[in-house]
Amino acid sequence: MTVATGGHSAADVLATVADWLGAACLVTGALLALSAAIGVLRFPDTLSRMHAATKPQVLGVLLLLLGITLRLRSVADIGMILLVAVFQLATAPVSAQMIGRAAYRSGRLDRGLLDADELAERPTGGGSGDGRAPSR
């Protein structure tokens, strides 16, 4: 049975729409990944570079994965792409945290750029090592 779309079946129309949406996601994701790379190269300090390396890069990769999923449409491929997306979402925040912590501890950041410095306000010495103040 054909729909009144010029002799094309509904499955063909949906496949074409999915292909176009996939292409749009691929282009948008690639542009976001490119903007992340440019930000890492151009931003002056560690915190700005860390932001550029995580925020648009993760969204760009997720859009690329969505575009690939819309193009492939295989259950095995979708499962693998889902695993890649989960690992990307799990590792990017951890790596940004570690980069930020290393920059803070080594003094390689401009403290004037910080709105709040919770680590400087932490009590020192006599604690249990878990970041809490010693009990009295």
CSV table of N, CA and C in Angstrom, one decimal, residues 5-99:
chain,number,residue,atom,x,y,z
A,5,THR,N,2.2,10.1,-1.6
A,5,THR,CA,3.5,10.8,-1.6
A,5,THR,C,4.2,10.6,-2.9
A,6,GLY,N,3.5,10.5,-3.9
A,6,GLY,CA,4.2,10.3,-5.2
A,6,GLY,C,4.6,8.9,-5.4
A,7,GLY,N,4.0,7.9,-4.8
A,7,GLY,CA,4.3,6.5,-5.1
A,7,GLY,C,5.3,5.9,-4.1
A,8,HIS,N,5.8,6.7,-3.1
A,8,HIS,CA,6.7,6.2,-2.1
A,8,HIS,C,5.9,5.7,-0.9
A,9,SER,N,6.4,4.6,-0.3
A,9,SER,CA,5.8,4.1,0.9
A,9,SER,C,6.1,4.9,2.1
A,10,ALA,N,5.4,4.7,3.2
A,10,ALA,CA,5.6,5.4,4.4
A,10,ALA,C,7.0,5.1,5.0
A,11,ALA,N,7.4,3.9,4.8
A,11,ALA,CA,8.8,3.5,5.3
A,11,ALA,C,9.9,4.2,4.6
A,12,ASP,N,9.7,4.4,3.3
A,12,ASP,CA,10.7,5.2,2.5
A,12,ASP,C,10.7,6.6,2.9
A,13,VAL,N,9.6,7.2,3.2
A,13,VAL,CA,9.5,8.6,3.6
A,13,VAL,C,10.2,8.7,5.0
A,14,LEU,N,9.9,7.8,5.9
A,14,LEU,CA,10.5,7.9,7.2
A,14,LEU,C,12.0,7.7,7.2
A,15,ALA,N,12.5,6.8,6.3
A,15,ALA,CA,13.9,6.6,6.1
A,15,ALA,C,14.6,7.8,5.6
A,16,THR,N,13.9,8.5,4.7
A,16,THR,CA,14.5,9.7,4.1
A,16,THR,C,14.5,10.8,5.1
A,17,VAL,N,13.5,10.9,6.0
A,17,VAL,CA,13.5,11.9,7.0
A,17,VAL,C,14.6,11.6,8.0
A,18,ALA,N,14.7,10.3,8.4
A,18,ALA,CA,15.8,9.9,9.4
A,18,ALA,C,17.2,10.2,8.8
A,19,ASP,N,17.3,10.0,7.5
A,19,ASP,CA,18.6,10.3,6.8
A,19,ASP,C,19.0,11.8,6.9
A,20,TRP,N,18.0,12.6,6.6
A,20,TRP,CA,18.2,14.1,6.7
A,20,TRP,C,18.5,14.5,8.1
A,21,LEU,N,17.7,14.0,9.1
A,21,LEU,CA,17.9,14.4,10.5
A,21,LEU,C,19.3,13.9,10.9
A,22,GLY,N,19.7,12.7,10.5
A,22,GLY,CA,21.0,12.2,10.8
A,22,GLY,C,22.1,13.0,10.2
A,23,ALA,N,21.9,13.5,9.0
A,23,ALA,CA,22.9,14.4,8.4
A,23,ALA,C,23.0,15.7,9.1
A,24,ALA,N,21.9,16.2,9.5
A,24,ALA,CA,21.9,17.5,10.3
A,24,ALA,C,22.6,17.3,11.6
A,25,CYS,N,22.4,16.2,12.3
A,25,CYS,CA,23.1,15.9,13.6
A,25,CYS,C,24.6,15.7,13.4
A,26,LEU,N,25.0,15.1,12.3
A,26,LEU,CA,26.4,14.9,12.0
A,26,LEU,C,27.1,16.2,11.7
A,27,VAL,N,26.5,17.1,11.0
A,27,VAL,CA,27.1,18.4,10.7
A,27,VAL,C,27.2,19.2,11.9
A,28,THR,N,26.1,19.3,12.7
A,28,THR,CA,26.1,20.1,13.9
A,28,THR,C,27.1,19.5,14.9
A,29,GLY,N,27.1,18.2,15.1
A,29,GLY,CA,28.1,17.6,16.0
A,29,GLY,C,29.5,17.9,15.6
A,30,ALA,N,29.8,17.8,14.3
A,30,ALA,CA,31.1,18.1,13.8
A,30,ALA,C,31.5,19.6,14.1
A,31,LEU,N,30.6,20.5,13.9
A,31,LEU,CA,30.8,21.9,14.1
A,31,LEU,C,31.1,22.2,15.6
A,32,LEU,N,30.3,21.5,16.5
A,32,LEU,CA,30.6,21.7,17.9
A,32,LEU,C,31.9,21.1,18.3
A,33,ALA,N,32.3,20.0,17.8
A,33,ALA,CA,33.6,19.4,18.1
A,33,ALA,C,34.7,20.3,17.6
A,34,LEU,N,34.5,20.9,16.4
A,34,LEU,CA,35.5,21.9,15.9
A,34,LEU,C,35.6,23.1,16.8
A,35,SER,N,34.4,23.6,17.2
A,35,SER,CA,34.5,24.8,18.1
A,35,SER,C,35.2,24.4,19.5
A,36,ALA,N,35.0,23.2,19.9
A,36,ALA,CA,35.7,22.8,21.1
A,36,ALA,C,37.2,22.7,20.9
A,37,ALA,N,37.7,22.2,19.8
A,37,ALA,CA,39.1,22.2,19.4
A,37,ALA,C,39.7,23.6,19.3
A,38,ILE,N,38.9,24.5,18.7
A,38,ILE,CA,39.4,25.9,18.5
A,38,ILE,C,39.5,26.5,19.9
A,39,GLY,N,38.5,26.3,20.8
A,39,GLY,CA,38.5,26.8,22.1
A,39,GLY,C,39.7,26.4,22.9
A,40,VAL,N,40.0,25.1,22.8
A,40,VAL,CA,41.2,24.6,23.5
A,40,VAL,C,42.5,25.2,23.1
A,41,LEU,N,42.6,25.5,21.8
A,41,LEU,CA,43.8,26.2,21.3
A,41,LEU,C,43.8,27.7,21.6
A,42,ARG,N,42.7,28.3,21.6
A,42,ARG,CA,42.7,29.8,21.7
A,42,ARG,C,42.5,30.4,23.1
A,43,PHE,N,41.8,29.6,24.0
A,43,PHE,CA,41.5,30.2,25.3
A,43,PHE,C,42.8,30.3,26.1
A,44,PRO,N,42.9,31.4,26.9
A,44,PRO,CA,44.2,31.7,27.6
A,44,PRO,C,44.5,30.9,28.8
A,45,ASP,N,43.4,30.5,29.6
A,45,ASP,CA,43.7,29.9,30.9
A,45,ASP,C,43.1,28.4,30.9
A,46,THR,N,43.5,27.7,32.0
A,46,THR,CA,43.2,26.3,32.1
A,46,THR,C,41.7,26.1,32.3
A,47,LEU,N,41.0,27.0,33.1
A,47,LEU,CA,39.6,26.8,33.3
A,47,LEU,C,38.8,27.0,32.1
A,48,SER,N,39.1,28.0,31.3
A,48,SER,CA,38.4,28.2,30.0
A,48,SER,C,38.7,27.1,29.0
A,49,ARG,N,39.9,26.6,29.0
A,49,ARG,CA,40.2,25.5,28.1
A,49,ARG,C,39.5,24.2,28.6
A,50,MET,N,39.4,24.0,29.9
A,50,MET,CA,38.7,22.8,30.4
A,50,MET,C,37.2,22.9,30.0
A,51,HIS,N,36.6,24.1,30.1
A,51,HIS,CA,35.2,24.3,29.7
A,51,HIS,C,35.1,23.9,28.2
A,52,ALA,N,36.0,24.5,27.4
A,52,ALA,CA,35.9,24.2,25.9
A,52,ALA,C,36.1,22.7,25.6
A,53,ALA,N,36.9,22.1,26.4
A,53,ALA,CA,37.2,20.7,26.1
A,53,ALA,C,36.1,19.7,26.5
A,54,THR,N,35.2,20.2,27.4
A,54,THR,CA,34.1,19.3,27.9
A,54,THR,C,32.7,19.6,27.3
A,55,LYS,N,32.3,20.8,27.5
A,55,LYS,CA,30.9,21.2,27.2
A,55,LYS,C,30.5,21.0,25.7
A,56,PRO,N,31.1,21.7,24.8
A,56,PRO,CA,30.7,21.5,23.4
A,56,PRO,C,31.2,20.2,22.8
A,57,GLN,N,32.3,19.7,23.3
A,57,GLN,CA,32.8,18.4,22.8
A,57,GLN,C,31.9,17.3,23.1
A,58,VAL,N,31.4,17.2,24.3
A,58,VAL,CA,30.5,16.2,24.7
A,58,VAL,C,29.2,16.2,23.9
A,59,LEU,N,28.6,17.4,23.8
A,59,LEU,CA,27.4,17.6,23.0
A,59,LEU,C,27.7,17.3,21.5
A,60,GLY,N,28.8,17.7,21.0
A,60,GLY,CA,29.2,17.3,19.6
A,60,GLY,C,29.3,15.8,19.4
A,61,VAL,N,29.9,15.1,20.3
A,61,VAL,CA,30.0,13.7,20.2
A,61,VAL,C,28.7,13.0,20.3
A,62,LEU,N,27.8,13.5,21.2
A,62,LEU,CA,26.5,12.9,21.3
A,62,LEU,C,25.7,13.2,20.1
A,63,LEU,N,25.8,14.3,19.5
A,63,LEU,CA,25.1,14.6,18.2
A,63,LEU,C,25.6,13.7,17.1
A,64,LEU,N,26.9,13.6,17.0
A,64,LEU,CA,27.5,12.7,16.0
A,64,LEU,C,27.0,11.2,16.2
A,65,LEU,N,26.9,10.8,17.4
A,65,LEU,CA,26.4,9.4,17.7
A,65,LEU,C,24.9,9.3,17.3
A,66,LEU,N,24.2,10.4,17.6
A,66,LEU,CA,22.8,10.4,17.2
A,66,LEU,C,22.6,10.3,15.7
A,67,GLY,N,23.4,11.1,15.0
A,67,GLY,CA,23.4,11.1,13.5
A,67,GLY,C,23.8,9.7,13.0
A,68,ILE,N,24.8,9.1,13.6
A,68,ILE,CA,25.2,7.8,13.1
A,68,ILE,C,24.1,6.8,13.4
A,69,THR,N,23.4,6.9,14.5
A,69,THR,CA,22.3,6.0,14.9
A,69,THR,C,21.2,6.1,13.9
A,70,LEU,N,20.8,7.4,13.5
A,70,LEU,CA,19.7,7.6,12.6
A,70,LEU,C,20.1,7.1,11.2
A,71,ARG,N,21.3,7.0,10.8
A,71,ARG,CA,21.7,6.5,9.5
A,71,ARG,C,21.8,5.0,9.5
A,72,LEU,N,22.3,4.4,10.6
A,72,LEU,CA,22.6,2.9,10.5
A,72,LEU,C,21.3,2.1,10.8
A,73,ARG,N,20.6,2.5,11.9
A,73,ARG,CA,19.3,1.8,12.3
A,73,ARG,C,19.4,0.3,12.5
A,74,SER,N,20.6,-0.2,12.9
A,74,SER,CA,20.7,-1.6,13.2
A,74,SER,C,20.8,-1.7,14.7
A,75,VAL,N,20.1,-2.8,15.3
A,75,VAL,CA,20.1,-3.0,16.7
A,75,VAL,C,21.5,-3.2,17.3
A,76,ALA,N,22.3,-3.9,16.6
A,76,ALA,CA,23.7,-4.1,17.1
A,76,ALA,C,24.5,-2.8,17.1
A,77,ASP,N,24.3,-2.0,16.1
A,77,ASP,CA,25.0,-0.8,16.0
A,77,ASP,C,24.5,0.2,17.0
A,78,ILE,N,23.2,0.2,17.3
A,78,ILE,CA,22.6,1.1,18.2
A,78,ILE,C,23.1,0.8,19.6
A,79,GLY,N,23.2,-0.5,19.9
A,79,GLY,CA,23.7,-0.9,21.2
A,79,GLY,C,25.2,-0.5,21.5
A,80,MET,N,26.0,-0.6,20.4
A,80,MET,CA,27.4,-0.2,20.6
A,80,MET,C,27.5,1.4,20.7
A,81,ILE,N,26.7,2.1,19.9
A,81,ILE,CA,26.7,3.5,20.0
A,81,ILE,C,26.2,4.0,21.4
A,82,LEU,N,25.2,3.3,21.9
A,82,LEU,CA,24.7,3.7,23.3
A,82,LEU,C,25.8,3.5,24.3
A,83,LEU,N,26.6,2.4,24.2
A,83,LEU,CA,27.7,2.2,25.1
A,83,LEU,C,28.8,3.3,25.0
A,84,VAL,N,29.1,3.8,23.7
A,84,VAL,CA,30.0,4.8,23.5
A,84,VAL,C,29.5,6.1,24.2
A,85,ALA,N,28.2,6.4,24.0
A,85,ALA,CA,27.6,7.6,24.6
A,85,ALA,C,27.7,7.6,26.1
A,86,VAL,N,27.4,6.4,26.7
A,86,VAL,CA,27.4,6.3,28.2
A,86,VAL,C,28.9,6.5,28.7
A,87,PHE,N,29.8,5.9,28.0
A,87,PHE,CA,31.2,6.1,28.4
A,87,PHE,C,31.7,7.6,28.3
A,88,GLN,N,31.2,8.2,27.2
A,88,GLN,CA,31.5,9.6,27.0
A,88,GLN,C,31.0,10.5,28.1
A,89,LEU,N,29.7,10.2,28.5
A,89,LEU,CA,29.1,11.0,29.6
A,89,LEU,C,29.7,10.7,30.9
A,90,ALA,N,30.2,9.5,31.1
A,90,ALA,CA,30.8,9.1,32.4
A,90,ALA,C,32.3,9.6,32.5
A,91,THR,N,33.0,9.7,31.4
A,91,THR,CA,34.4,10.1,31.6
A,91,THR,C,34.7,11.6,31.4
A,92,ALA,N,33.9,12.3,30.6
A,92,ALA,CA,34.2,13.7,30.4
A,92,ALA,C,34.1,14.5,31.7
A,93,PRO,N,33.1,14.4,32.5
A,93,PRO,CA,33.1,15.2,33.8
A,93,PRO,C,34.3,14.8,34.7
A,94,VAL,N,34.6,13.5,34.8
A,94,VAL,CA,35.7,13.1,35.6
A,94,VAL,C,37.0,13.7,35.2
A,95,SER,N,37.3,13.6,33.9
A,95,SER,CA,38.5,14.2,33.4
A,95,SER,C,38.6,15.7,33.6
A,96,ALA,N,37.4,16.4,33.4
A,96,ALA,CA,37.4,17.8,33.7
A,96,ALA,C,37.7,18.1,35.1
A,97,GLN,N,37.1,17.3,36.0
A,97,GLN,CA,37.4,17.5,37.5
A,97,GLN,C,38.9,17.3,37.8
A,98,MET,N,39.5,16.3,37.2
A,98,MET,CA,40.9,16.0,37.5
A,98,MET,C,41.8,17.1,36.9
A,99,ILE,N,41.5,17.6,35.7
A,99,ILE,CA,42.2,18.7,35.1
A,99,ILE,C,42.1,20.0,36.0
